[in-house]
mmCIF file of C-alpha atoms in Angstrom:
data_model
loop_
_atom_site.group_PDB
_atom_site.id
_atom_site.type_symbol
_atom_site.label_atom_id
_atom_site.label_comp_id
_atom_site.label_asym_id
_atom_site.label_seq_id
_atom_site.Cartn_x
_atom_site.Cartn_y
_atom_site.Cartn_z
ATOM 1 C CA MET A 1 -28.095 2.291 9.399
ATOM 2 C CA PHE A 2 -27.172 5.548 9.884
ATOM 3 C CA ASP A 3 -30.249 6.853 8.267
ATOM 4 C CA LEU A 4 -32.320 4.434 10.492
ATOM 5 C CA LEU A 5 -30.671 5.973 13.968
ATOM 6 C CA GLU A 6 -31.386 9.873 12.362
ATOM 7 C CA GLY A 7 -34.952 8.966 12.009
ATOM 8 C CA LYS A 8 -34.779 8.920 7.646
ATOM 9 C CA GLU A 9 -36.123 5.392 7.704
ATOM 10 C CA THR A 10 -35.931 3.518 3.931
ATOM 11 C CA ARG A 11 -39.258 2.186 3.407
ATOM 12 C CA CYS A 12 -39.662 -1.170 1.179
ATOM 13 C CA GLU A 13 -41.659 -4.484 0.397
ATOM 14 C CA PHE A 14 -40.102 -7.637 -0.169
ATOM 15 C CA ASP A 15 -40.662 -10.062 -3.133
ATOM 16 C CA GLY A 16 -39.479 -13.145 -2.147
ATOM 17 C CA VAL A 17 -36.346 -12.008 -0.332
ATOM 18 C CA GLU A 18 -35.854 -9.473 -2.906
ATOM 19 C CA THR A 19 -36.290 -5.532 -1.246
ATOM 20 C CA VAL A 20 -38.332 -3.309 -3.408
ATOM 21 C CA ILE A 21 -37.946 0.197 -2.356
ATOM 22 C CA SER A 22 -41.442 2.002 -1.647
ATOM 23 C CA ALA A 23 -42.259 5.465 -0.325
ATOM 24 C CA HIS A 24 -45.274 3.616 1.625
ATOM 25 C CA GLY A 25 -43.575 0.200 2.440
ATOM 26 C CA ARG A 26 -44.820 -1.864 5.391
ATOM 27 C CA TYR A 27 -40.972 -2.634 6.106
ATOM 28 C CA CYS A 28 -37.397 -0.519 7.083
ATOM 29 C CA CYS A 29 -34.641 -1.654 4.902
ATOM 30 C CA VAL A 30 -30.587 -0.444 4.446
ATOM 31 C CA PRO A 31 -31.162 0.736 1.027
ATOM 32 C CA LYS A 32 -27.750 -1.371 -0.012
ATOM 33 C CA THR A 33 -27.147 -4.793 0.176
ATOM 34 C CA HIS A 34 -24.615 -7.803 -0.918
ATOM 35 C CA LYS A 35 -25.186 -11.138 -1.864
ATOM 36 C CA VAL A 36 -22.325 -13.215 -1.253
ATOM 37 C CA THR A 37 -21.599 -16.724 -0.343
ATOM 38 C CA LEU A 38 -20.667 -18.331 3.325
ATOM 39 C CA GLY A 39 -17.623 -19.332 1.311
ATOM 40 C CA GLU A 40 -16.164 -15.923 0.240
ATOM 41 C CA ILE A 41 -17.107 -14.557 3.485
ATOM 42 C CA VAL A 42 -14.957 -17.449 5.211
ATOM 43 C CA ASP A 43 -12.229 -16.135 2.624
ATOM 44 C CA LEU A 44 -12.150 -12.764 3.292
ATOM 45 C CA LEU A 45 -11.972 -13.159 6.761
ATOM 46 C CA LEU A 46 -9.244 -15.510 6.852
ATOM 47 C CA SER A 47 -7.211 -13.413 4.370
ATOM 48 C CA PHE A 48 -7.983 -10.097 7.104
ATOM 49 C CA ALA A 49 -6.847 -12.529 9.989
ATOM 50 C CA GLU A 50 -2.983 -13.297 7.783
ATOM 51 C CA GLN A 51 -3.048 -10.369 6.803
ATOM 52 C CA PRO A 52 0.156 -9.315 9.497
ATOM 53 C CA LYS A 53 1.660 -11.953 8.447
ATOM 54 C CA THR A 54 1.630 -11.938 4.018
ATOM 55 C CA LEU A 55 1.014 -7.650 4.264
ATOM 56 C CA LEU A 56 -1.910 -8.462 1.523
ATOM 57 C CA MET A 57 -4.422 -6.047 1.502
ATOM 58 C CA PRO A 58 -7.682 -7.784 -0.452
ATOM 59 C CA LYS A 59 -9.269 -5.504 -3.248
ATOM 60 C CA MET A 60 -11.848 -3.534 -1.376
ATOM 61 C CA PRO A 61 -13.617 -1.410 -4.332
ATOM 62 C CA ASP A 62 -15.344 1.706 -2.889
ATOM 63 C CA GLY A 63 -18.645 0.122 -1.690
ATOM 64 C CA SER A 64 -18.117 -2.862 -1.625
ATOM 65 C CA PHE A 65 -18.435 -5.900 0.881
ATOM 66 C CA ALA A 66 -15.176 -6.715 1.392
ATOM 67 C CA LYS A 67 -14.720 -2.741 2.309
ATOM 68 C CA LYS A 68 -17.551 -2.994 4.961
ATOM 69 C CA LEU A 69 -16.298 -6.295 6.272
ATOM 70 C CA TYR A 70 -12.422 -5.122 6.771
ATOM 71 C CA SER A 71 -13.961 -2.113 9.094
ATOM 72 C CA LEU A 72 -16.425 -4.590 11.320
ATOM 73 C CA TYR A 73 -13.772 -7.135 11.435
ATOM 74 C CA LEU A 74 -11.089 -4.293 13.207
ATOM 75 C CA THR A 75 -13.918 -3.422 15.588
ATOM 76 C CA TYR A 76 -13.678 -7.461 16.667
ATOM 77 C CA LEU A 77 -10.092 -6.950 17.239
ATOM 78 C CA PRO A 78 -8.831 -8.003 20.486
ATOM 79 C CA PRO A 79 -6.325 -5.214 22.039
ATOM 80 C CA GLU A 80 -3.474 -7.507 21.687
ATOM 81 C CA LYS A 81 -4.152 -7.792 17.885
ATOM 82 C CA VAL A 82 -4.384 -4.457 17.423
ATOM 83 C CA LYS A 83 -0.472 -4.166 16.898
ATOM 84 C CA TYR A 84 1.550 -6.410 14.876
ATOM 85 C CA ALA A 85 5.193 -6.395 14.144
ATOM 86 C CA LEU A 86 6.752 -5.593 10.721
ATOM 87 C CA LYS A 87 10.170 -7.553 9.348
ATOM 88 C CA MET A 88 13.019 -5.057 9.582
ATOM 89 C CA ASN A 89 15.920 -6.214 6.961
ATOM 90 C CA VAL A 90 18.705 -4.088 8.681
ATOM 91 C CA ASP A 91 22.579 -3.923 8.010
ATOM 92 C CA ASP A 92 24.781 -1.220 8.446
ATOM 93 C CA ARG A 93 23.624 0.976 5.549
ATOM 94 C CA GLY A 94 20.212 1.518 7.678
ATOM 95 C CA SER A 95 17.250 -0.808 7.364
ATOM 96 C CA PHE A 96 14.192 -1.550 4.462
ATOM 97 C CA THR A 97 10.596 -2.582 5.910
ATOM 98 C CA GLU A 98 7.683 -3.546 3.673
ATOM 99 C CA LEU A 99 4.614 -2.211 4.951
ATOM 100 C CA VAL A 100 1.398 -3.390 2.844
ATOM 101 C CA HIS A 101 1.176 -5.593 -0.259
ATOM 102 C CA THR A 102 -1.990 -5.012 -2.254
ATOM 103 C CA ALA A 103 -3.966 -7.031 -4.528
ATOM 104 C CA ASP A 104 -3.169 -4.955 -7.760
ATOM 105 C CA CYS A 105 -1.225 -2.196 -6.894
ATOM 106 C CA GLY A 106 1.917 -3.317 -5.556
ATOM 107 C CA GLN A 107 3.550 -2.304 -2.188
ATOM 108 C CA VAL A 108 4.542 -0.058 0.360
ATOM 109 C CA SER A 109 7.851 0.148 1.833
ATOM 110 C CA VAL A 110 10.153 2.248 4.370
ATOM 111 C CA ASN A 111 13.662 2.794 3.572
ATOM 112 C CA ILE A 112 16.416 4.280 6.379
ATOM 113 C CA SER A 113 19.620 5.243 5.414
ATOM 114 C CA ARG A 114 22.108 6.036 7.831
ATOM 115 C CA PRO A 115 24.045 9.383 7.583
ATOM 116 C CA GLY A 116 26.064 9.389 3.789
ATOM 117 C CA ILE A 117 24.880 6.006 2.828
ATOM 118 C CA THR A 118 23.738 5.565 -1.053
ATOM 119 C CA LYS A 119 21.144 2.800 -1.669
ATOM 120 C CA GLY A 120 20.186 1.768 -4.853
ATOM 121 C CA GLN A 121 22.234 1.135 -7.775
ATOM 122 C CA HIS A 122 20.125 -0.852 -9.874
ATOM 123 C CA TRP A 123 17.488 -0.666 -12.724
ATOM 124 C CA HIS A 124 14.101 -2.193 -13.643
ATOM 125 C CA ASN A 125 12.961 -3.329 -16.657
ATOM 126 C CA SER A 126 8.765 -3.378 -16.337
ATOM 127 C CA LYS A 127 8.901 -1.804 -12.464
ATOM 128 C CA TRP A 128 8.299 1.276 -11.356
ATOM 129 C CA GLU A 129 8.728 3.396 -8.188
ATOM 130 C CA LEU A 130 8.044 5.900 -6.444
ATOM 131 C CA PHE A 131 10.320 7.337 -3.613
ATOM 132 C CA ILE A 132 8.934 10.058 -1.224
ATOM 133 C CA VAL A 133 11.374 11.254 1.596
ATOM 134 C CA VAL A 134 9.654 11.993 4.994
ATOM 135 C CA LYS A 135 12.476 12.846 7.091
ATOM 136 C CA GLY A 136 16.158 14.165 6.276
ATOM 137 C CA HIS A 137 18.221 15.697 3.229
ATOM 138 C CA GLY A 138 19.003 13.566 0.135
ATOM 139 C CA LEU A 139 19.851 13.287 -3.671
ATOM 140 C CA ILE A 140 18.112 11.169 -6.030
ATOM 141 C CA ARG A 141 20.231 10.247 -9.183
ATOM 142 C CA GLU A 142 18.537 8.654 -12.412
ATOM 143 C CA ARG A 143 20.443 7.799 -15.574
ATOM 144 C CA ASN A 144 18.951 6.177 -18.289
ATOM 145 C CA ILE A 145 20.840 3.076 -19.268
ATOM 146 C CA SER A 146 20.264 3.456 -22.817
ATOM 147 C CA THR A 147 21.039 7.331 -23.952
ATOM 148 C CA GLY A 148 22.843 8.032 -20.331
ATOM 149 C CA GLU A 149 21.065 10.775 -19.997
ATOM 150 C CA THR A 150 20.976 11.957 -16.113
ATOM 151 C CA VAL A 151 18.693 13.630 -14.217
ATOM 152 C CA GLU A 152 19.502 14.595 -9.986
ATOM 153 C CA PHE A 153 16.979 15.864 -7.253
ATOM 154 C CA GLU A 154 17.524 17.428 -4.249
ATOM 155 C CA VAL A 155 15.158 16.146 -1.602
ATOM 156 C CA SER A 156 13.769 16.889 1.925
ATOM 157 C CA GLY A 157 11.608 15.709 4.662
ATOM 158 C CA ASP A 158 10.787 19.795 5.339
ATOM 159 C CA LYS A 159 9.511 19.680 1.285
ATOM 160 C CA ILE A 160 7.812 16.149 0.819
ATOM 161 C CA GLU A 161 7.961 15.536 -3.017
ATOM 162 C CA ALA A 162 7.201 12.518 -4.665
ATOM 163 C CA VAL A 163 9.879 11.186 -7.366
ATOM 164 C CA HIS A 164 9.517 8.655 -10.236
ATOM 165 C CA MET A 165 12.050 5.705 -10.371
ATOM 166 C CA ILE A 166 11.788 5.421 -14.187
ATOM 167 C CA PRO A 167 11.921 2.078 -16.067
ATOM 168 C CA GLY A 168 15.449 1.666 -18.008
ATOM 169 C CA TRP A 169 17.021 4.522 -15.342
ATOM 170 C CA THR A 170 19.528 3.115 -13.210
ATOM 171 C CA HIS A 171 18.457 5.025 -9.769
ATOM 172 C CA ASN A 172 20.214 5.653 -6.279
ATOM 173 C CA ILE A 173 19.561 7.566 -3.254
ATOM 174 C CA ILE A 174 22.143 9.654 -1.277
ATOM 175 C CA ASN A 175 22.014 10.804 2.919
ATOM 176 C CA LEU A 176 23.636 13.966 2.595
ATOM 177 C CA SER A 177 23.295 14.267 6.234
ATOM 178 C CA ASP A 178 26.229 13.874 8.326
ATOM 179 C CA THR A 179 24.119 13.216 11.477
ATOM 180 C CA GLU A 180 20.653 12.153 10.584
ATOM 181 C CA ASP A 181 18.833 9.068 9.414
ATOM 182 C CA LEU A 182 17.347 9.683 5.710
ATOM 183 C CA VAL A 183 13.790 7.834 5.339
ATOM 184 C CA THR A 184 12.140 7.611 2.574
ATOM 185 C CA VAL A 185 8.631 6.116 1.946
ATOM 186 C CA MET A 186 8.876 3.705 -1.012
ATOM 187 C CA THR A 187 5.703 2.581 -3.294
ATOM 188 C CA CYS A 188 6.266 0.139 -6.513
ATOM 189 C CA ASN A 189 3.671 -1.352 -8.932
ATOM 190 C CA GLU A 190 4.623 -4.738 -7.902
ATOM 191 C CA ILE A 191 4.907 -6.701 -5.347
ATOM 192 C CA PHE A 192 8.696 -8.071 -4.724
ATOM 193 C CA ASP A 193 9.325 -11.839 -6.555
ATOM 194 C CA PRO A 194 12.145 -13.420 -5.332
ATOM 195 C CA ALA A 195 11.727 -15.592 -8.417
ATOM 196 C CA ARG A 196 11.816 -12.811 -10.910
ATOM 197 C CA PRO A 197 13.295 -9.840 -9.069
ATOM 198 C CA ASP A 198 13.294 -7.403 -12.293
ATOM 199 C CA THR A 199 16.597 -6.370 -10.526
ATOM 200 C CA PHE A 200 19.589 -5.486 -12.503
ATOM 201 C CA ARG A 201 22.962 -3.762 -10.566
ATOM 202 C CA GLU A 202 24.168 -1.103 -12.603
ATOM 203 C CA GLU A 203 25.422 2.067 -10.313
ATOM 204 C CA VAL A 204 23.973 5.614 -11.825
#
């Protein structure tokens, strides 16, 4: 479409409903087309509308119809639906908020720890996480539950780094500040399932 607007037409003929690209074709066409059923379009649109509640983004491979449809869908959102609330799980230690779920790559969350607070103290079998501190000053500690090997990583929003939480290693994150919250973005390879949490309490 942008090529057409810039005067760089793609010419074609039609074999029935099939587009046949031809330098001397009688018609203009968009080179990339997608074939989907009406039911597939409806399912995608319904999943887009539910995304603020489910947090689930459908699979959108590069160049896919779903990716293009979602971009188009967003352009039709009324102003009152451009912003939506997220469920914050809050206690005296801070908060934990899930941001986005994906169909095949797990989830992204943000964790806020109050000054002096330690969070975590658990390990996972197959689940892995990345902790990325974006504000504050903290210490990440991990211990291999089989060998007892330990590692520590001092982290800060002044130098943003990613730290793997390895399966089979119990881990925690400590806010080292006496005054400032510690803000950590967390990615995980699995969407949390309360029926199968794969989370086992054990102090580092």
